[in-house]
Amino acid sequence: MSAVLDAIYGAYGIGTNVAVNGLDGGVGGTWSELTREALFLGALVAHLLPDNAEASGLLALMRHCEARRPAQFDAGGRFVPLVQQDTTLWDRALMAAAEAALLQAAGLRQPGPFQLEAAIQSAHSQRAFTGHTPWPAIAALYAALVEHFPSTGALIGCAVARADAGRLRLLGALASDEVAGYQPYWIVLAYLSGRTGQGDALRRALERALGLTADERIRRYLQAVAATGRWIW
C-alpha cells in the first residue's frame, strides 16, 4: 500500500507540473487529467481503507495543495510564492475537506510522512484565518519529519522553516549527485544564501535553479530575484 500511495502522489506531482507549465493543451495553471485522476484515486483509496491513516493523510496533503492553486499566479500571470499568496483566493471548501481527511488520519494514531506533510500544509493554511503563518509549528513538524522519515525534500523544507546558517550548512552536506537536478534545492540554497548575506552564492544558486525551471512565469520571478536580491515582486 505504501507503494500505491507513493505512486498516486507521484502522479499528482507530475500532473501539477504539466498543468503549471501549460503542457496539457489548456491554459497554464489549469488541472491536467493526471492531477484529476490522482485526486480521485486518493479519495477512493481513503474511502476503501478508512483504517489506513496514511491514505487519509495523502488525501489531506493533495487537497491542501490543490486548494491554493488559484492563487499561485496573479492576474498578470506572474508567479506568487506561498507566503505572498492572496488567501481569499484559496478554495475554502477544499481546505475543509483536507482538514476532515487529516482529522480522520489523526484519530487512527498511526504516524506517517504523508500525515506530517499534510499537517505542515494545514499549518500554512491557517494564514487564511489568522493572517499569520505559524512558523514555529511548521519548523517543529519539519523537524519531526526529518527525524522519523528523512528525505531530501524534508530536509529542504526544514531549512526553509528554520532559515539560519546552521540549516545552510546542512544543505551543503547533501550529496551533490542527489541534488544536482533538483530545482527546489537550488532555490532554497539561494534563499538561505541571501538571508546570510552571501550574494555571490545566491546568484550562483539562482543560475542553477533557472536552468532547471521550465515554466517561463517562474523563470521571470527568479530572474527578478537575481536582479534585485529580494524575494518579492
GROMACS .gro file of C-alpha atoms in nm:
model
  233
    1MET     CA    1   0.000   0.000   0.000
    2SER     CA    2   0.289   0.234   0.066
    3ALA     CA    3   0.397   0.194  -0.297
    4VAL     CA    4   0.042   0.262  -0.416
    5LEU     CA    5   0.022   0.583  -0.216
    6ASP     CA    6   0.366   0.691  -0.342
    7ALA     CA    7   0.251   0.630  -0.699
    8ILE     CA    8  -0.065   0.837  -0.650
    9TYR     CA    9   0.134   1.124  -0.502
   10GLY     CA   10   0.390   1.097  -0.781
   11ALA     CA   11   0.110   1.118  -1.037
   12TYR     CA   12  -0.030   1.424  -0.862
   13GLY     CA   13   0.311   1.592  -0.870
   14ILE     CA   14   0.365   1.514  -1.238
   15GLY     CA   15   0.015   1.628  -1.326
   16THR     CA   16   0.062   1.952  -1.135
   17ASN     CA   17   0.386   2.025  -1.319
   18VAL     CA   18   0.220   1.953  -1.652
   19ALA     CA   19  -0.069   2.185  -1.571
   20VAL     CA   20   0.151   2.464  -1.433
   21ASN     CA   21   0.370   2.455  -1.743
   22GLY     CA   22   0.067   2.464  -1.973
   23LEU     CA   23   0.159   2.137  -2.143
   24ASP     CA   24  -0.183   1.974  -2.110
   25GLY     CA   25  -0.334   2.152  -2.407
   26GLY     CA   26  -0.507   2.413  -2.192
   27VAL     CA   27  -0.425   2.738  -2.020
   28GLY     CA   28  -0.126   2.720  -1.784
   29GLY     CA   29  -0.238   2.662  -1.429
   30THR     CA   30  -0.546   2.452  -1.515
   31TRP     CA   31  -0.590   2.096  -1.385
   32SER     CA   32  -0.443   1.823  -1.602
   33GLU     CA   33  -0.622   1.492  -1.636
   34LEU     CA   34  -0.342   1.324  -1.442
   35THR     CA   35  -0.391   1.557  -1.147
   36ARG     CA   36  -0.767   1.493  -1.152
   37GLU     CA   37  -0.706   1.119  -1.162
   38ALA     CA   38  -0.460   1.134  -0.871
   39LEU     CA   39  -0.710   1.325  -0.658
   40PHE     CA   40  -0.983   1.077  -0.749
   41LEU     CA   41  -0.763   0.778  -0.668
   42GLY     CA   42  -0.653   0.935  -0.340
   43ALA     CA   43  -1.015   0.983  -0.236
   44LEU     CA   44  -1.105   0.631  -0.350
   45VAL     CA   45  -0.823   0.464  -0.155
   46ALA     CA   46  -0.903   0.668   0.158
   47HIS     CA   47  -1.268   0.566   0.127
   48LEU     CA   48  -1.192   0.197   0.074
   49LEU     CA   49  -0.931   0.187   0.352
   50PRO     CA   50  -1.071   0.405   0.633
   51ASP     CA   51  -0.833   0.242   0.882
   52ASN     CA   52  -0.523   0.340   0.682
   53ALA     CA   53  -0.404   0.670   0.828
   54GLU     CA   54  -0.153   0.738   0.553
   55ALA     CA   55  -0.421   0.708   0.286
   56SER     CA   56  -0.622   0.983   0.457
   57GLY     CA   57  -0.302   1.180   0.516
   58LEU     CA   58  -0.216   1.172   0.146
   59LEU     CA   59  -0.565   1.286   0.054
   60ALA     CA   60  -0.539   1.574   0.301
   61LEU     CA   61  -0.199   1.672   0.161
   62MET     CA   62  -0.316   1.680  -0.202
   63ARG     CA   63  -0.635   1.869  -0.116
   64HIS     CA   64  -0.448   2.137   0.078
   65CYS     CA   65  -0.207   2.186  -0.212
   66GLU     CA   66  -0.489   2.193  -0.465
   67ALA     CA   67  -0.687   2.446  -0.262
   68ARG     CA   68  -0.413   2.705  -0.317
   69ARG     CA   69  -0.380   2.658  -0.691
   70PRO     CA   70  -0.598   2.963  -0.783
   71ALA     CA   71  -0.354   3.193  -0.604
   72GLN     CA   72  -0.032   3.051  -0.750
   73PHE     CA   73  -0.019   3.314  -1.027
   74ASP     CA   74  -0.157   3.667  -1.026
   75ALA     CA   75  -0.382   3.829  -1.287
   76GLY     CA   76  -0.074   3.921  -1.491
   77GLY     CA   77   0.049   3.562  -1.497
   78ARG     CA   78   0.332   3.624  -1.252
   79PHE     CA   79   0.433   3.357  -1.002
   80VAL     CA   80   0.328   3.425  -0.642
   81PRO     CA   81   0.518   3.243  -0.362
   82LEU     CA   82   0.306   3.070  -0.099
   83VAL     CA   83   0.378   3.325   0.175
   84GLN     CA   84   0.263   3.611  -0.051
   85GLN     CA   85  -0.049   3.449  -0.197
   86ASP     CA   86  -0.388   3.616  -0.158
   87THR     CA   87  -0.560   3.379   0.084
   88THR     CA   88  -0.904   3.496  -0.026
   89LEU     CA   89  -0.840   3.302  -0.348
   90TRP     CA   90  -0.782   2.974  -0.166
   91ASP     CA   91  -1.062   2.720  -0.203
   92ARG     CA   92  -1.226   2.710   0.141
   93ALA     CA   93  -1.438   2.402   0.062
   94LEU     CA   94  -1.132   2.206  -0.046
   95MET     CA   95  -0.941   2.322   0.262
   96ALA     CA   96  -1.226   2.200   0.484
   97ALA     CA   97  -1.225   1.865   0.303
   98ALA     CA   98  -0.849   1.842   0.357
   99GLU     CA   99  -0.889   1.911   0.729
  100ALA     CA  100  -1.157   1.643   0.755
  101ALA     CA  101  -0.923   1.388   0.598
  102LEU     CA  102  -0.637   1.492   0.826
  103LEU     CA  103  -0.862   1.463   1.131
  104GLN     CA  104  -0.961   1.114   1.019
  105ALA     CA  105  -0.594   1.020   0.992
  106ALA     CA  106  -0.501   1.168   1.329
  107GLY     CA  107  -0.773   0.971   1.504
  108LEU     CA  108  -0.611   0.645   1.396
  109ARG     CA  109  -0.284   0.725   1.579
  110GLN     CA  110  -0.065   0.577   1.305
  111PRO     CA  111   0.201   0.843   1.236
  112GLY     CA  112   0.342   0.862   0.886
  113PRO     CA  113   0.516   1.101   0.645
  114PHE     CA  114   0.209   1.195   0.442
  115GLN     CA  115   0.027   1.294   0.760
  116LEU     CA  116   0.317   1.512   0.871
  117GLU     CA  117   0.337   1.675   0.529
  118ALA     CA  118  -0.037   1.733   0.537
  119ALA     CA  119  -0.006   1.885   0.885
  120ILE     CA  120   0.258   2.124   0.752
  121GLN     CA  121   0.025   2.234   0.473
  122SER     CA  122  -0.258   2.263   0.725
  123ALA     CA  123  -0.042   2.497   0.933
  124HIS     CA  124   0.025   2.710   0.625
  125SER     CA  125  -0.350   2.726   0.561
  126GLN     CA  126  -0.403   2.892   0.900
  127ARG     CA  127  -0.286   3.221   0.749
  128ALA     CA  128  -0.624   3.236   0.574
  129PHE     CA  129  -0.791   3.266   0.914
  130THR     CA  130  -0.535   3.434   1.139
  131GLY     CA  131  -0.335   3.644   0.893
  132HIS     CA  132  -0.012   3.487   1.019
  133THR     CA  133   0.196   3.182   0.927
  134PRO     CA  134   0.280   2.974   1.239
  135TRP     CA  135   0.648   2.922   1.158
  136PRO     CA  136   0.745   2.766   1.494
  137ALA     CA  137   0.480   2.496   1.447
  138ILE     CA  138   0.587   2.438   1.087
  139ALA     CA  139   0.952   2.412   1.191
  140ALA     CA  140   0.860   2.159   1.461
  141LEU     CA  141   0.662   1.949   1.213
  142TYR     CA  142   0.950   1.954   0.964
  143ALA     CA  143   1.192   1.854   1.242
  144ALA     CA  144   0.970   1.555   1.320
  145LEU     CA  145   0.955   1.466   0.952
  146VAL     CA  146   1.333   1.479   0.918
  147GLU     CA  147   1.384   1.279   1.237
  148HIS     CA  148   1.139   0.998   1.166
  149PHE     CA  149   1.102   0.997   0.787
  150PRO     CA  150   1.417   1.162   0.647
  151SER     CA  151   1.435   1.262   0.281
  152THR     CA  152   1.597   1.530   0.070
  153GLY     CA  153   1.266   1.711   0.033
  154ALA     CA  154   1.202   1.703   0.407
  155LEU     CA  155   1.544   1.846   0.484
  156ILE     CA  156   1.499   2.124   0.229
  157GLY     CA  157   1.160   2.213   0.373
  158CYS     CA  158   1.308   2.215   0.721
  159ALA     CA  159   1.578   2.452   0.602
  160VAL     CA  160   1.316   2.699   0.479
  161ALA     CA  161   1.121   2.684   0.804
  162ARG     CA  162   1.441   2.729   1.004
  163ALA     CA  163   1.621   2.977   0.781
  164ASP     CA  164   1.956   3.011   0.956
  165ALA     CA  165   2.322   2.947   0.888
  166GLY     CA  166   2.311   2.604   1.050
  167ARG     CA  167   2.049   2.485   0.804
  168LEU     CA  168   2.259   2.625   0.521
  169ARG     CA  169   2.546   2.403   0.631
  170LEU     CA  170   2.313   2.103   0.638
  171LEU     CA  171   2.210   2.170   0.279
  172GLY     CA  172   2.574   2.189   0.181
  173ALA     CA  173   2.626   1.842   0.327
  174LEU     CA  174   2.375   1.680   0.088
  175ALA     CA  175   2.526   1.457  -0.177
  176SER     CA  176   2.589   1.656  -0.495
  177ASP     CA  177   2.450   1.383  -0.723
  178GLU     CA  178   2.131   1.378  -0.518
  179VAL     CA  179   2.052   1.747  -0.565
  180ALA     CA  180   2.221   1.831  -0.895
  181GLY     CA  181   1.895   1.825  -1.089
  182TYR     CA  182   1.659   1.907  -0.801
  183GLN     CA  183   1.532   2.260  -0.860
  184PRO     CA  184   1.385   2.319  -0.510
  185TYR     CA  185   1.730   2.260  -0.358
  186TRP     CA  186   1.889   2.540  -0.560
  187ILE     CA  187   1.604   2.780  -0.488
  188VAL     CA  188   1.629   2.716  -0.114
  189LEU     CA  189   2.009   2.739  -0.127
  190ALA     CA  190   1.974   3.077  -0.298
  191TYR     CA  191   1.718   3.191  -0.042
  192LEU     CA  192   1.932   3.092   0.255
  193SER     CA  193   2.244   3.236   0.094
  194GLY     CA  194   2.065   3.569   0.060
  195ARG     CA  195   1.946   3.551   0.421
  196THR     CA  196   2.304   3.508   0.537
  197GLY     CA  197   2.446   3.784   0.316
  198GLN     CA  198   2.620   3.560   0.062
  199GLY     CA  199   2.532   3.745  -0.257
  200ASP     CA  200   2.763   3.553  -0.489
  201ALA     CA  201   2.633   3.217  -0.364
  202LEU     CA  202   2.277   3.343  -0.410
  203ARG     CA  203   2.342   3.431  -0.774
  204ARG     CA  204   2.517   3.101  -0.848
  205ALA     CA  205   2.234   2.902  -0.695
  206LEU     CA  206   1.975   3.103  -0.887
  207GLU     CA  207   2.159   3.033  -1.212
  208ARG     CA  208   2.131   2.660  -1.142
  209ALA     CA  209   1.764   2.697  -1.047
  210LEU     CA  210   1.690   2.889  -1.366
  211GLY     CA  211   1.848   2.614  -1.572
  212LEU     CA  212   1.612   2.364  -1.411
  213THR     CA  213   1.295   2.575  -1.441
  214ALA     CA  214   1.065   2.511  -1.738
  215ASP     CA  215   0.779   2.748  -1.654
  216GLU     CA  216   0.854   3.090  -1.801
  217ARG     CA  217   0.650   3.268  -1.532
  218ILE     CA  218   0.862   3.117  -1.256
  219ARG     CA  219   1.176   3.191  -1.458
  220ARG     CA  220   1.076   3.559  -1.468
  221TYR     CA  221   1.026   3.556  -1.092
  222LEU     CA  222   1.371   3.404  -1.031
  223GLN     CA  223   1.528   3.649  -1.275
  224ALA     CA  224   1.370   3.935  -1.079
  225VAL     CA  225   1.512   3.792  -0.758
  226ALA     CA  226   1.856   3.768  -0.918
  227ALA     CA  227   1.834   4.129  -1.034
  228THR     CA  228   1.709   4.275  -0.705
  229GLY     CA  229   1.822   4.025  -0.442
  230ARG     CA  230   1.468   4.041  -0.299
  231TRP     CA  231   1.215   3.758  -0.284
  232ILE     CA  232   0.909   3.971  -0.361
  233TRP     CA  233   0.769   4.146  -0.667
   0.00000   0.00000   0.00000
